[in-house]
Tab-separated table of N, CA, C and O in Angstrom:
chain	number	residue	atom	x	y	z
F	323	MET	N	3.898	-3.648	-10.302
F	323	MET	CA	4.407	-2.698	-9.332
F	323	MET	C	3.709	-1.349	-9.479
F	323	MET	O	3.434	-0.696	-8.502
F	324	VAL	N	3.411	-0.952	-10.688
F	324	VAL	CA	2.744	0.320	-10.923
F	324	VAL	C	1.365	0.312	-10.278
F	324	VAL	O	0.933	1.305	-9.712
F	325	GLU	N	0.675	-0.812	-10.326
F	325	GLU	CA	-0.638	-0.892	-9.698
F	325	GLU	C	-0.536	-0.621	-8.211
F	325	GLU	O	-1.407	0.013	-7.629
F	326	LEU	N	0.523	-1.063	-7.573
F	326	LEU	CA	0.703	-0.787	-6.156
F	326	LEU	C	0.913	0.700	-5.934
F	326	LEU	O	0.395	1.283	-4.999
F	327	ALA	N	1.682	1.336	-6.796
F	327	ALA	CA	1.952	2.765	-6.651
F	327	ALA	C	0.688	3.589	-6.825
F	327	ALA	O	0.539	4.626	-6.198
F	328	GLN	N	-0.225	3.134	-7.662
F	328	GLN	CA	-1.469	3.860	-7.873
F	328	GLN	C	-2.427	3.685	-6.703
F	328	GLN	O	-3.413	4.376	-6.618
F	329	GLY	N	-2.135	2.759	-5.822
F	329	GLY	CA	-2.986	2.564	-4.664
F	329	GLY	C	-3.993	1.453	-4.813
F	329	GLY	O	-4.797	1.241	-3.942
F	330	ARG	N	-3.969	0.737	-5.901
F	330	ARG	CA	-4.899	-0.381	-6.086
F	330	ARG	C	-4.371	-1.603	-5.354
F	330	ARG	O	-3.194	-1.869	-5.360
F	331	SER	N	-5.252	-2.326	-4.754
F	331	SER	CA	-4.996	-3.631	-4.150
F	331	SER	C	-3.859	-3.648	-3.143
F	331	SER	O	-3.226	-4.660	-2.933
F	332	CYS	N	-3.611	-2.521	-2.481
F	332	CYS	CA	-2.526	-2.470	-1.502
F	332	CYS	C	-2.722	-3.461	-0.360
F	332	CYS	O	-1.771	-4.105	0.064
F	333	ALA	N	-3.936	-3.513	0.134
F	333	ALA	CA	-4.179	-4.339	1.302
F	333	ALA	C	-4.347	-5.811	0.947
F	333	ALA	O	-4.367	-6.656	1.818
F	334	SER	N	-4.439	-6.120	-0.313
F	334	SER	CA	-4.711	-7.504	-0.683
F	334	SER	C	-3.676	-8.053	-1.663
F	334	SER	O	-4.026	-8.652	-2.659
F	335	ILE	N	-2.429	-7.815	-1.361
F	335	ILE	CA	-1.371	-8.349	-2.212
F	335	ILE	C	-1.283	-9.849	-1.947
F	335	ILE	O	-1.065	-10.271	-0.825
F	336	ALA	N	-1.476	-10.641	-2.985
F	336	ALA	CA	-1.526	-12.087	-2.822
F	336	ALA	C	-0.382	-12.770	-3.565
F	336	ALA	O	-0.561	-13.823	-4.145
F	337	ILE	N	0.785	-12.142	-3.555
F	337	ILE	CA	1.937	-12.731	-4.220
F	337	ILE	C	2.674	-13.586	-3.195
F	337	ILE	O	2.987	-13.108	-2.112
F	338	PRO	N	2.946	-14.840	-3.506
F	338	PRO	CA	3.636	-15.709	-2.556
F	338	PRO	C	5.013	-15.148	-2.192
F	338	PRO	O	5.748	-14.667	-3.052
F	339	VAL	N	5.333	-15.202	-0.911
F	339	VAL	CA	6.602	-14.675	-0.409
F	339	VAL	C	7.809	-15.248	-1.155
F	339	VAL	O	8.695	-14.489	-1.556
F	340	PRO	N	7.884	-16.572	-1.393
F	340	PRO	CA	9.048	-17.089	-2.124
F	340	PRO	C	9.196	-16.479	-3.516
F	340	PRO	O	10.310	-16.223	-3.979
F	341	LYS	N	8.075	-16.206	-4.189
F	341	LYS	CA	8.120	-15.592	-5.522
F	341	LYS	C	8.704	-14.179	-5.442
F	341	LYS	O	9.538	-13.789	-6.254
F	342	VAL	N	8.274	-13.416	-4.443
F	342	VAL	CA	8.793	-12.065	-4.252
F	342	VAL	C	10.289	-12.120	-3.971
F	342	VAL	O	11.075	-11.393	-4.578
F	343	GLN	N	10.705	-13.000	-3.080
F	343	GLN	CA	12.131	-13.121	-2.741
F	343	GLN	C	12.947	-13.502	-3.965
F	343	GLN	O	14.029	-12.969	-4.188
F	344	GLN	N	12.441	-14.412	-4.765
F	344	GLN	CA	13.139	-14.842	-5.968
F	344	GLN	C	13.306	-13.670	-6.941
F	344	GLN	O	14.387	-13.453	-7.481
F	345	GLU	N	12.238	-12.916	-7.137
F	345	GLU	CA	12.291	-11.769	-8.053
F	345	GLU	C	13.230	-10.687	-7.532
F	345	GLU	O	13.949	-10.065	-8.316
F	346	LEU	N	13.233	-10.471	-6.230
F	346	LEU	CA	14.123	-9.464	-5.665
F	346	LEU	C	15.582	-9.861	-5.826
F	346	LEU	O	16.439	-9.024	-6.105
F	347	ARG	N	15.876	-11.139	-5.654
F	347	ARG	CA	17.263	-11.617	-5.841
F	347	ARG	C	17.705	-11.436	-7.289
F	347	ARG	O	18.851	-11.092	-7.547
F	348	LYS	N	16.783	-11.662	-8.232
F	348	LYS	CA	17.121	-11.471	-9.649
F	348	LYS	C	17.283	-9.994	-9.977
F	348	LYS	O	18.018	-9.631	-10.877
F	349	GLY	N	16.601	-9.156	-9.245
F	349	GLY	CA	16.669	-7.715	-9.452
F	349	GLY	C	15.530	-7.213	-10.315
F	349	GLY	O	15.143	-7.838	-11.293
F	350	ILE	N	15.032	-6.061	-9.942
F	350	ILE	CA	13.966	-5.403	-10.703
F	350	ILE	C	14.619	-4.614	-11.826
F	350	ILE	O	15.622	-3.934	-11.625
F	351	ASN	N	14.041	-4.693	-13.002
F	351	ASN	CA	14.558	-3.931	-14.131
F	351	ASN	C	14.389	-2.442	-13.829
F	351	ASN	O	13.328	-2.006	-13.405
F	352	ALA	N	15.444	-1.675	-14.056
F	352	ALA	CA	15.415	-0.237	-13.773
F	352	ALA	C	14.342	0.489	-14.578
F	352	ALA	O	13.922	1.585	-14.207
F	353	CYS	N	13.878	-0.121	-15.654
F	353	CYS	CA	12.804	0.496	-16.454
F	353	CYS	C	11.529	0.688	-15.629
F	353	CYS	O	10.704	1.541	-15.951
F	354	GLU	N	11.375	-0.104	-14.574
F	354	GLU	CA	10.220	0.074	-13.686
F	354	GLU	C	10.223	1.468	-13.070
F	354	GLU	O	9.169	2.043	-12.816
F	355	ILE	N	11.418	2.017	-12.841
F	355	ILE	CA	11.520	3.362	-12.279
F	355	ILE	C	10.883	4.365	-13.231
F	355	ILE	O	10.198	5.294	-12.804
F	356	ASP	N	11.105	4.149	-14.505
F	356	ASP	CA	10.530	5.038	-15.513
F	356	ASP	C	9.006	5.033	-15.414
F	356	ASP	O	8.360	6.089	-15.524
F	357	SER	N	8.419	3.881	-15.188
F	357	SER	CA	6.963	3.786	-15.027
F	357	SER	C	6.510	4.385	-13.701
F	357	SER	O	5.501	5.087	-13.636
F	358	LEU	N	7.269	4.119	-12.652
F	358	LEU	CA	6.873	4.569	-11.322
F	358	LEU	C	6.926	6.082	-11.157
F	358	LEU	O	6.179	6.641	-10.357
F	359	GLN	N	7.809	6.735	-11.912
F	359	GLN	CA	7.962	8.176	-11.713
F	359	GLN	C	6.699	8.959	-12.073
F	359	GLN	O	6.576	10.129	-11.725
F	360	HIS	N	5.745	8.309	-12.718
F	360	HIS	CA	4.472	8.961	-13.008
F	360	HIS	C	3.550	8.938	-11.789
F	360	HIS	O	2.523	9.616	-11.787
F	361	PHE	N	3.919	8.155	-10.775
F	361	PHE	CA	3.097	8.012	-9.582
F	361	PHE	C	3.829	8.444	-8.318
F	361	PHE	O	3.216	8.922	-7.382
F	362	ILE	N	5.128	8.247	-8.298
F	362	ILE	CA	5.957	8.625	-7.155
F	362	ILE	C	6.994	9.613	-7.682
F	362	ILE	O	7.679	9.313	-8.661
F	363	PRO	N	7.119	10.766	-7.037
F	363	PRO	CA	8.111	11.742	-7.520
F	363	PRO	C	9.514	11.136	-7.608
F	363	PRO	O	9.968	10.465	-6.684
F	364	ILE	N	10.169	11.363	-8.724
F	364	ILE	CA	11.490	10.778	-8.966
F	364	ILE	C	12.499	11.143	-7.879
F	364	ILE	O	13.327	10.302	-7.517
F	365	PRO	N	12.458	12.363	-7.299
F	365	PRO	CA	13.412	12.634	-6.212
F	365	PRO	C	13.249	11.687	-5.022
F	365	PRO	O	14.234	11.326	-4.376
F	366	LEU	N	12.008	11.257	-4.751
F	366	LEU	CA	11.797	10.293	-3.665
F	366	LEU	C	12.390	8.935	-4.021
F	366	LEU	O	13.005	8.272	-3.174
F	367	ILE	N	12.216	8.527	-5.258
F	367	ILE	CA	12.753	7.238	-5.701
F	367	ILE	C	14.275	7.261	-5.636
F	367	ILE	O	14.903	6.361	-5.085
F	368	ILE	N	14.861	8.301	-6.189
F	368	ILE	CA	16.322	8.428	-6.217
F	368	ILE	C	16.881	8.499	-4.800
F	368	ILE	O	17.885	7.857	-4.482
F	369	GLY	N	16.219	9.293	-3.947
F	369	GLY	CA	16.679	9.417	-2.560
F	369	GLY	C	16.647	8.090	-1.818
F	369	GLY	O	17.583	7.751	-1.097
F	370	ALA	N	15.576	7.333	-2.008
F	370	ALA	CA	15.456	6.042	-1.336
F	370	ALA	C	16.501	5.043	-1.841
F	370	ALA	O	17.055	4.271	-1.069
F	371	LEU	N	16.761	5.073	-3.143
F	371	LEU	CA	17.729	4.137	-3.723
F	371	LEU	C	19.171	4.548	-3.453
F	371	LEU	O	20.087	3.742	-3.614
F	372	GLY	N	19.380	5.795	-3.067
F	372	GLY	CA	20.734	6.267	-2.808
F	372	GLY	C	21.568	6.389	-4.080
F	372	GLY	O	22.785	6.224	-4.052
F	373	LEU	N	20.892	6.648	-5.184
F	373	LEU	CA	21.574	6.785	-6.471
F	373	LEU	C	21.443	8.222	-6.962
F	373	LEU	O	20.577	8.962	-6.511
F	374	THR	N	22.278	8.586	-7.901
F	374	THR	CA	22.145	9.899	-8.520
F	374	THR	C	21.129	9.795	-9.655
F	374	THR	O	20.865	8.698	-10.173
F	375	GLU	N	20.612	10.933	-10.059
F	375	GLU	CA	19.667	10.945	-11.176
F	375	GLU	C	20.341	10.422	-12.443
F	375	GLU	O	19.735	9.680	-13.216
F	376	ARG	N	21.600	10.776	-12.619
F	376	ARG	CA	22.347	10.324	-13.798
F	376	ARG	C	22.478	8.797	-13.818
F	376	ARG	O	22.274	8.149	-14.845
F	377	THR	N	22.796	8.218	-12.671
F	377	THR	CA	22.932	6.762	-12.582
F	377	THR	C	21.615	6.069	-12.895
F	377	THR	O	21.586	5.077	-13.624
F	378	VAL	N	20.530	6.610	-12.360
F	378	VAL	CA	19.215	6.019	-12.620
F	378	VAL	C	18.895	6.100	-14.105
F	378	VAL	O	18.444	5.121	-14.708
F	379	LYS	N	19.147	7.250	-14.721
F	379	LYS	CA	18.869	7.409	-16.157
F	379	LYS	C	19.696	6.427	-16.985
F	379	LYS	O	19.193	5.850	-17.953
F	380	LEU	N	20.947	6.213	-16.600
F	380	LEU	CA	21.793	5.255	-17.326
F	380	LEU	C	21.268	3.832	-17.169
F	380	LEU	O	21.239	3.065	-18.128
F	381	LYS	N	20.869	3.479	-15.949
F	381	LYS	CA	20.328	2.138	-15.714
F	381	LYS	C	19.052	1.921	-16.526
F	381	LYS	O	18.857	0.858	-17.103
F	382	VAL	N	18.200	2.932	-16.566
F	382	VAL	CA	16.943	2.829	-17.324
F	382	VAL	C	17.244	2.720	-18.816
F	382	VAL	O	16.722	1.843	-19.509
F	383	ALA	N	18.121	3.599	-19.300
F	383	ALA	CA	18.448	3.609	-20.735
F	383	ALA	C	19.056	2.288	-21.187
F	383	ALA	O	18.800	1.821	-22.292
F	384	ASN	N	19.863	1.680	-20.318
F	384	ASN	CA	20.530	0.420	-20.663
F	384	ASN	C	19.752	-0.808	-20.193
F	384	ASN	O	20.245	-1.924	-20.281
F	385	GLN	N	18.549	-0.574	-19.665
F	385	GLN	CA	17.683	-1.647	-19.179
F	385	GLN	C	18.407	-2.585	-18.220
F	385	GLN	O	18.264	-3.815	-18.284
F	386	LEU	N	19.169	-1.983	-17.308
F	386	LEU	CA	19.900	-2.759	-16.310
F	386	LEU	C	18.982	-3.089	-15.142
F	386	LEU	O	17.977	-2.421	-14.913
F	387	LYS	N	19.350	-4.095	-14.406
F	387	LYS	CA	18.574	-4.486	-13.232
F	387	LYS	C	19.170	-3.830	-11.995
F	387	LYS	O	20.378	-3.629	-11.898
F	388	LEU	N	18.288	-3.505	-11.080
F	388	LEU	CA	18.729	-3.031	-9.776
F	388	LEU	C	19.262	-4.231	-9.009
F	388	LEU	O	18.827	-5.366	-9.247
F	389	ASN	N	20.176	-4.001	-8.083
F	389	ASN	CA	20.648	-5.130	-7.282
F	389	ASN	C	19.553	-5.517	-6.280
F	389	ASN	O	18.522	-4.837	-6.171
F	390	ALA	N	19.760	-6.589	-5.554
F	390	ALA	CA	18.734	-7.111	-4.648
F	390	ALA	C	18.346	-6.081	-3.592
F	390	ALA	O	17.158	-5.901	-3.288
F	391	SER	N	19.315	-5.388	-3.048
F	391	SER	CA	19.041	-4.391	-2.015
F	391	SER	C	18.234	-3.219	-2.580
F	391	SER	O	17.269	-2.763	-1.966
F	392	GLN	N	18.616	-2.745	-3.752
F	392	GLN	CA	17.885	-1.654	-4.397
F	392	GLN	C	16.472	-2.100	-4.772
F	392	GLN	O	15.515	-1.332	-4.627
F	393	SER	N	16.342	-3.327	-5.233
F	393	SER	CA	15.025	-3.865	-5.591
F	393	SER	C	14.127	-3.939	-4.365
F	393	SER	O	12.952	-3.560	-4.415
F	394	ASP	N	14.685	-4.396	-3.258
F	394	ASP	CA	13.949	-4.479	-2.005
F	394	ASP	C	13.522	-3.086	-1.542
F	394	ASP	O	12.374	-2.870	-1.138
F	395	THR	N	14.430	-2.131	-1.647
F	395	THR	CA	14.134	-0.749	-1.271
F	395	THR	C	13.022	-0.184	-2.137
F	395	THR	O	12.094	0.472	-1.633
F	396	LEU	N	13.085	-0.434	-3.426
F	396	LEU	CA	12.065	0.076	-4.343
F	396	LEU	C	10.700	-0.518	-4.011
F	396	LEU	O	9.692	0.199	-3.978
F	397	LEU	N	10.657	-1.806	-3.741
F	397	LEU	CA	9.394	-2.445	-3.375
F	397	LEU	C	8.843	-1.841	-2.083
F	397	LEU	O	7.652	-1.526	-1.988
F	398	HIS	N	9.698	-1.636	-1.097
F	398	HIS	CA	9.261	-1.052	0.174
F	398	HIS	C	8.775	0.380	-0.023
F	398	HIS	O	7.773	0.794	0.562
F	399	LEU	N	9.455	1.127	-0.861
F	399	LEU	CA	9.042	2.496	-1.158
F	399	LEU	C	7.663	2.508	-1.817
F	399	LEU	O	6.786	3.301	-1.447
F	400	VAL	N	7.451	1.625	-2.769
F	400	VAL	CA	6.159	1.553	-3.467
F	400	VAL	C	5.048	1.187	-2.492
F	400	VAL	O	3.976	1.795	-2.496
F	401	ARG	N	5.300	0.221	-1.647
F	401	ARG	CA	4.271	-0.186	-0.674
F	401	ARG	C	3.983	0.933	0.318
F	401	ARG	O	2.839	1.166	0.690
F	402	THR	N	5.030	1.654	0.733
F	402	THR	CA	4.840	2.778	1.651
F	402	THR	C	4.036	3.875	0.966
F	402	THR	O	3.079	4.416	1.536
F	403	TRP	N	4.411	4.197	-0.272
F	403	TRP	CA	3.697	5.223	-1.031
F	403	TRP	C	2.223	4.844	-1.165
F	403	TRP	O	1.333	5.677	-0.995
F	404	CYS	N	1.990	3.594	-1.463
F	404	CYS	CA	0.628	3.092	-1.637
F	404	CYS	C	-0.192	3.297	-0.366
F	404	CYS	O	-1.321	3.788	-0.417
F	405	LYS	N	0.375	2.963	0.764
F	405	LYS	CA	-0.357	3.108	2.028
F	405	LYS	C	-0.578	4.576	2.376
F	405	LYS	O	-1.642	4.950	2.869
F	406	LEU	N	0.419	5.401	2.115
F	406	LEU	CA	0.259	6.824	2.367
F	406	LEU	C	-0.813	7.411	1.450
F	406	LEU	O	-1.670	8.183	1.893
F	407	LEU	N	-0.768	7.046	0.194
F	407	LEU	CA	-1.751	7.542	-0.766
F	407	LEU	C	-3.156	7.086	-0.383
F	407	LEU	O	-4.120	7.848	-0.472
F	408	SER	N	-3.266	5.869	0.080
F	408	SER	CA	-4.548	5.352	0.532
F	408	SER	C	-5.063	6.156	1.730
F	408	SER	O	-6.247	6.485	1.814
F	409	PHE	N	-4.158	6.496	2.649
F	409	PHE	CA	-4.540	7.291	3.815
F	409	PHE	C	-5.106	8.646	3.390
F	409	PHE	O	-6.031	9.160	3.993
F	410	PHE	N	-4.535	9.204	2.322
F	410	PHE	CA	-5.004	10.492	1.810
F	410	PHE	C	-6.085	10.319	0.738
F	410	PHE	O	-6.305	11.213	-0.078
F	411	ASP	N	-6.738	9.172	0.757
F	411	ASP	CA	-7.861	8.874	-0.151
F	411	ASP	C	-7.513	9.100	-1.617
F	411	ASP	O	-8.345	9.578	-2.401
F	412	GLY	N	-6.279	8.787	-1.988
F	412	GLY	CA	-5.866	8.892	-3.378
F	412	GLY	C	-5.536	10.302	-3.838
F	412	GLY	O	-5.255	10.514	-5.012
F	413	HIS	N	-5.551	11.249	-2.936
F	413	HIS	CA	-5.248	12.642	-3.289
F	413	HIS	C	-3.737	12.881	-3.213
F	413	HIS	O	-3.207	13.233	-2.159
F	414	CYS	N	-3.097	12.705	-4.341
F	414	CYS	CA	-1.646	12.835	-4.417
F	414	CYS	C	-1.191	14.239	-4.017
F	414	CYS	O	-0.161	14.392	-3.353
F	415	ASP	N	-1.964	15.254	-4.395
F	415	ASP	CA	-1.592	16.628	-4.060
F	415	ASP	C	-1.560	16.845	-2.549
F	415	ASP	O	-0.653	17.493	-2.021
F	416	LEU	N	-2.512	16.260	-1.821
F	416	LEU	CA	-2.516	16.366	-0.357
F	416	LEU	C	-1.344	15.610	0.255
F	416	LEU	O	-0.712	16.095	1.197
F	417	LEU	N	-1.065	14.432	-0.290
F	417	LEU	CA	0.070	13.657	0.201
F	417	LEU	C	1.369	14.430	0.012
F	417	LEU	O	2.190	14.518	0.924
F	418	LEU	N	1.551	15.019	-1.163
F	418	LEU	CA	2.776	15.778	-1.429
F	418	LEU	C	2.887	16.988	-0.507
F	418	LEU	O	3.985	17.296	-0.017
F	419	MET	N	1.771	17.658	-0.238
F	419	MET	CA	1.806	18.793	0.705
F	419	MET	C	2.201	18.316	2.098
F	419	MET	O	2.996	18.953	2.780
F	420	TRP	N	1.636	17.180	2.522
F	420	TRP	CA	1.958	16.634	3.844
F	420	TRP	C	3.427	16.243	3.920
F	420	TRP	O	4.081	16.499	4.930
F	421	LEU	N	3.941	15.629	2.856
F	421	LEU	CA	5.347	15.224	2.860
F	421	LEU	C	6.286	16.413	3.055
F	421	LEU	O	7.360	16.272	3.641
F	422	ASP	N	5.878	17.586	2.582
F	422	ASP	CA	6.718	18.780	2.697
F	422	ASP	C	6.428	19.615	3.937
F	422	ASP	O	7.106	20.607	4.190
F	423	SER	N	5.425	19.210	4.706
F	423	SER	CA	5.084	19.959	5.920
F	423	SER	C	6.022	19.542	7.054
F	423	SER	O	6.739	18.544	6.965
F	424	GLU	N	6.003	20.335	8.112
F	424	GLU	CA	6.756	19.973	9.314
F	424	GLU	C	5.760	19.362	10.286
F	424	GLU	O	4.954	20.071	10.889
F	425	ALA	N	5.801	18.058	10.398
F	425	ALA	CA	4.804	17.330	11.182
F	425	ALA	C	5.123	17.374	12.675
F	425	ALA	O	6.221	17.007	13.093
F	426	ARG	N	4.125	17.840	13.449
F	426	ARG	CA	4.313	17.884	14.903
F	426	ARG	C	4.577	16.498	15.475
F	426	ARG	O	5.403	16.338	16.361
F	427	ALA	N	3.881	15.508	14.941
F	427	ALA	CA	4.039	14.137	15.441
F	427	ALA	C	5.438	13.579	15.158
F	427	ALA	O	5.844	12.590	15.757
F	428	LEU	N	6.144	14.232	14.276
F	428	LEU	CA	7.504	13.798	13.917
F	428	LEU	C	8.537	14.815	14.385
F	428	LEU	O	9.612	14.941	13.805
F	429	GLU	N	8.195	15.558	15.440
F	429	GLU	CA	9.091	16.564	16.011
F	429	GLU	C	9.550	17.575	14.967
F	429	GLU	O	10.735	17.881	14.857
F	430	GLN	N	8.590	18.070	14.206
F	430	GLN	CA	8.799	19.096	13.175
F	430	GLN	C	9.671	18.628	12.003
F	430	GLN	O	10.207	19.429	11.265
F	431	THR	N	9.803	17.335	11.838
F	431	THR	CA	10.547	16.779	10.716
F	431	THR	C	9.627	16.664	9.512
F	431	THR	O	8.460	16.302	9.655
F	432	GLN	N	10.157	16.959	8.336
F	432	GLN	CA	9.380	16.778	7.115
F	432	GLN	C	9.286	15.281	6.811
F	432	GLN	O	10.314	14.605	6.723
F	433	PRO	N	8.086	14.765	6.635
F	433	PRO	CA	7.928	13.346	6.307
F	433	PRO	C	8.724	12.937	5.061
F	433	PRO	O	9.216	11.815	4.984
F	434	ARG	N	8.901	13.851	4.103
F	434	ARG	CA	9.663	13.554	2.891
F	434	ARG	C	11.069	13.037	3.232
F	434	ARG	O	11.570	12.131	2.581
F	435	LEU	N	11.680	13.589	4.260
F	435	LEU	CA	13.033	13.170	4.642
F	435	LEU	C	13.046	11.728	5.150
F	435	LEU	O	14.039	11.021	4.991
F	436	LEU	N	11.952	11.318	5.750
F	436	LEU	CA	11.873	9.957	6.278
F	436	LEU	C	11.667	8.911	5.183
F	436	LEU	O	11.888	7.727	5.406
F	437	MET	N	11.236	9.355	4.010
F	437	MET	CA	11.007	8.424	2.902
F	437	MET	C	12.318	7.835	2.364
F	437	MET	O	12.302	6.860	1.631
F	438	GLN	N	13.459	8.397	2.737
F	438	GLN	CA	14.736	7.972	2.180
F	438	GLN	C	15.301	6.696	2.801
F	438	GLN	O	16.182	6.078	2.220
F	439	THR	N	14.806	6.320	3.978
F	439	THR	CA	15.351	5.127	4.636
F	439	THR	C	14.224	4.168	5.017
F	439	THR	O	13.080	4.578	5.209
F	440	ALA	N	14.579	2.905	5.139
F	440	ALA	CA	13.597	1.902	5.552
F	440	ALA	C	13.072	2.237	6.947
F	440	ALA	O	11.862	2.145	7.205
F	441	TYR	N	13.958	2.647	7.835
F	441	TYR	CA	13.530	3.021	9.185
F	441	TYR	C	12.521	4.166	9.123
F	441	TYR	O	11.470	4.116	9.752
F	442	GLY	N	12.847	5.190	8.344
F	442	GLY	CA	11.966	6.343	8.212
F	442	GLY	C	10.618	5.978	7.623
F	442	GLY	O	9.565	6.456	8.079
F	443	ARG	N	10.636	5.132	6.606
F	443	ARG	CA	9.363	4.704	5.997
F	443	ARG	C	8.536	3.921	7.010
F	443	ARG	O	7.311	4.085	7.082
F	444	ASN	N	9.184	3.106	7.822
F	444	ASN	CA	8.455	2.362	8.855
F	444	ASN	C	7.854	3.302	9.897
F	444	ASN	O	6.750	3.068	10.389
F	445	VAL	N	8.573	4.384	10.238
F	445	VAL	CA	8.044	5.389	11.161
F	445	VAL	C	6.782	6.017	10.567
F	445	VAL	O	5.774	6.183	11.259
F	446	LEU	N	6.828	6.348	9.284
F	446	LEU	CA	5.656	6.936	8.626
F	446	LEU	C	4.477	5.969	8.608
F	446	LEU	O	3.334	6.375	8.847
F	447	LEU	N	4.756	4.710	8.321
F	447	LEU	CA	3.675	3.715	8.302
F	447	LEU	C	3.044	3.568	9.686
F	447	LEU	O	1.822	3.470	9.811
F	448	LYS	N	3.884	3.566	10.717
F	448	LYS	CA	3.374	3.463	12.086
F	448	LYS	C	2.538	4.689	12.427
F	448	LYS	O	1.472	4.578	13.023
F	449	LEU	N	3.006	5.860	12.013
F	449	LEU	CA	2.263	7.094	12.269
F	449	LEU	C	0.899	7.062	11.593
F	449	LEU	O	-0.123	7.413	12.201
F	450	ILE	N	0.865	6.616	10.349
F	450	ILE	CA	-0.409	6.528	9.621
F	450	ILE	C	-1.356	5.554	10.314
F	450	ILE	O	-2.551	5.838	10.474
F	451	ASP	N	-0.832	4.413	10.774
F	451	ASP	CA	-1.670	3.451	11.492
F	451	ASP	C	-2.226	4.067	12.775
F	451	ASP	O	-3.402	3.882	13.105
F	452	GLU	N	-1.384	4.808	13.485
F	452	GLU	CA	-1.840	5.461	14.730
F	452	GLU	C	-2.897	6.515	14.422
F	452	GLU	O	-3.863	6.654	15.162
F	453	MET	N	-2.720	7.259	13.345
F	453	MET	CA	-3.697	8.281	12.982
F	453	MET	C	-5.024	7.649	12.595
F	453	MET	O	-6.095	8.200	12.908
F	454	ARG	N	-4.988	6.492	11.950
F	454	ARG	CA	-6.230	5.793	11.604
F	454	ARG	C	-6.968	5.342	12.866
F	454	ARG	O	-8.176	5.469	12.974
F	455	VAL	N	-6.207	4.785	13.828
F	455	VAL	CA	-6.799	4.307	15.057
F	455	VAL	C	-7.444	5.461	15.843
F	455	VAL	O	-8.509	5.311	16.417
F	456	CYS	N	-6.793	6.622	15.810
F	456	CYS	CA	-7.316	7.788	16.528
F	456	CYS	C	-8.467	8.461	15.786
F	456	CYS	O	-9.036	9.416	16.262
F	457	GLY	N	-8.745	7.981	14.560
F	457	GLY	CA	-9.854	8.541	13.800
F	457	GLY	C	-9.523	9.837	13.095
F	457	GLY	O	-10.415	10.600	12.749
F	458	ILE	N	-8.245	10.075	12.852
F	458	ILE	CA	-7.839	11.297	12.155
F	458	ILE	C	-8.117	11.157	10.676
F	458	ILE	O	-8.343	12.139	9.980
F	459	ALA	N	-8.132	9.936	10.163
F	459	ALA	CA	-8.352	9.721	8.725
F	459	ALA	C	-9.761	10.032	8.334
F	459	ALA	O	-10.693	9.931	9.039
């Protein structure tokens, strides 16, 4: 999962769908969050999962698993982050600045706010695809 967050092999994920579904049902170990926070800001992770920082720290400390829904959300967040980072050519600082900007294409909404929901992340992915097609990248 960390490799996805770093932006490696985003476009060529070759994990069989049944394997992913099986792992998501079992739940991702919360310790993965500890690894991911070096690549994705922890407030984004916490916001997407809908958990408090304290709850996340307890889950990590006790090596608890996220439930299936939280695991699915975390995977979607990582894949979204990966695609966004790829769009910004791996420049995390530029991505973070963009996330905090008021994007005209999003009716002056900060992209960071959209990272909290699956719908919002899908809007961002669609926007990035449109920007690539228009040659903005």
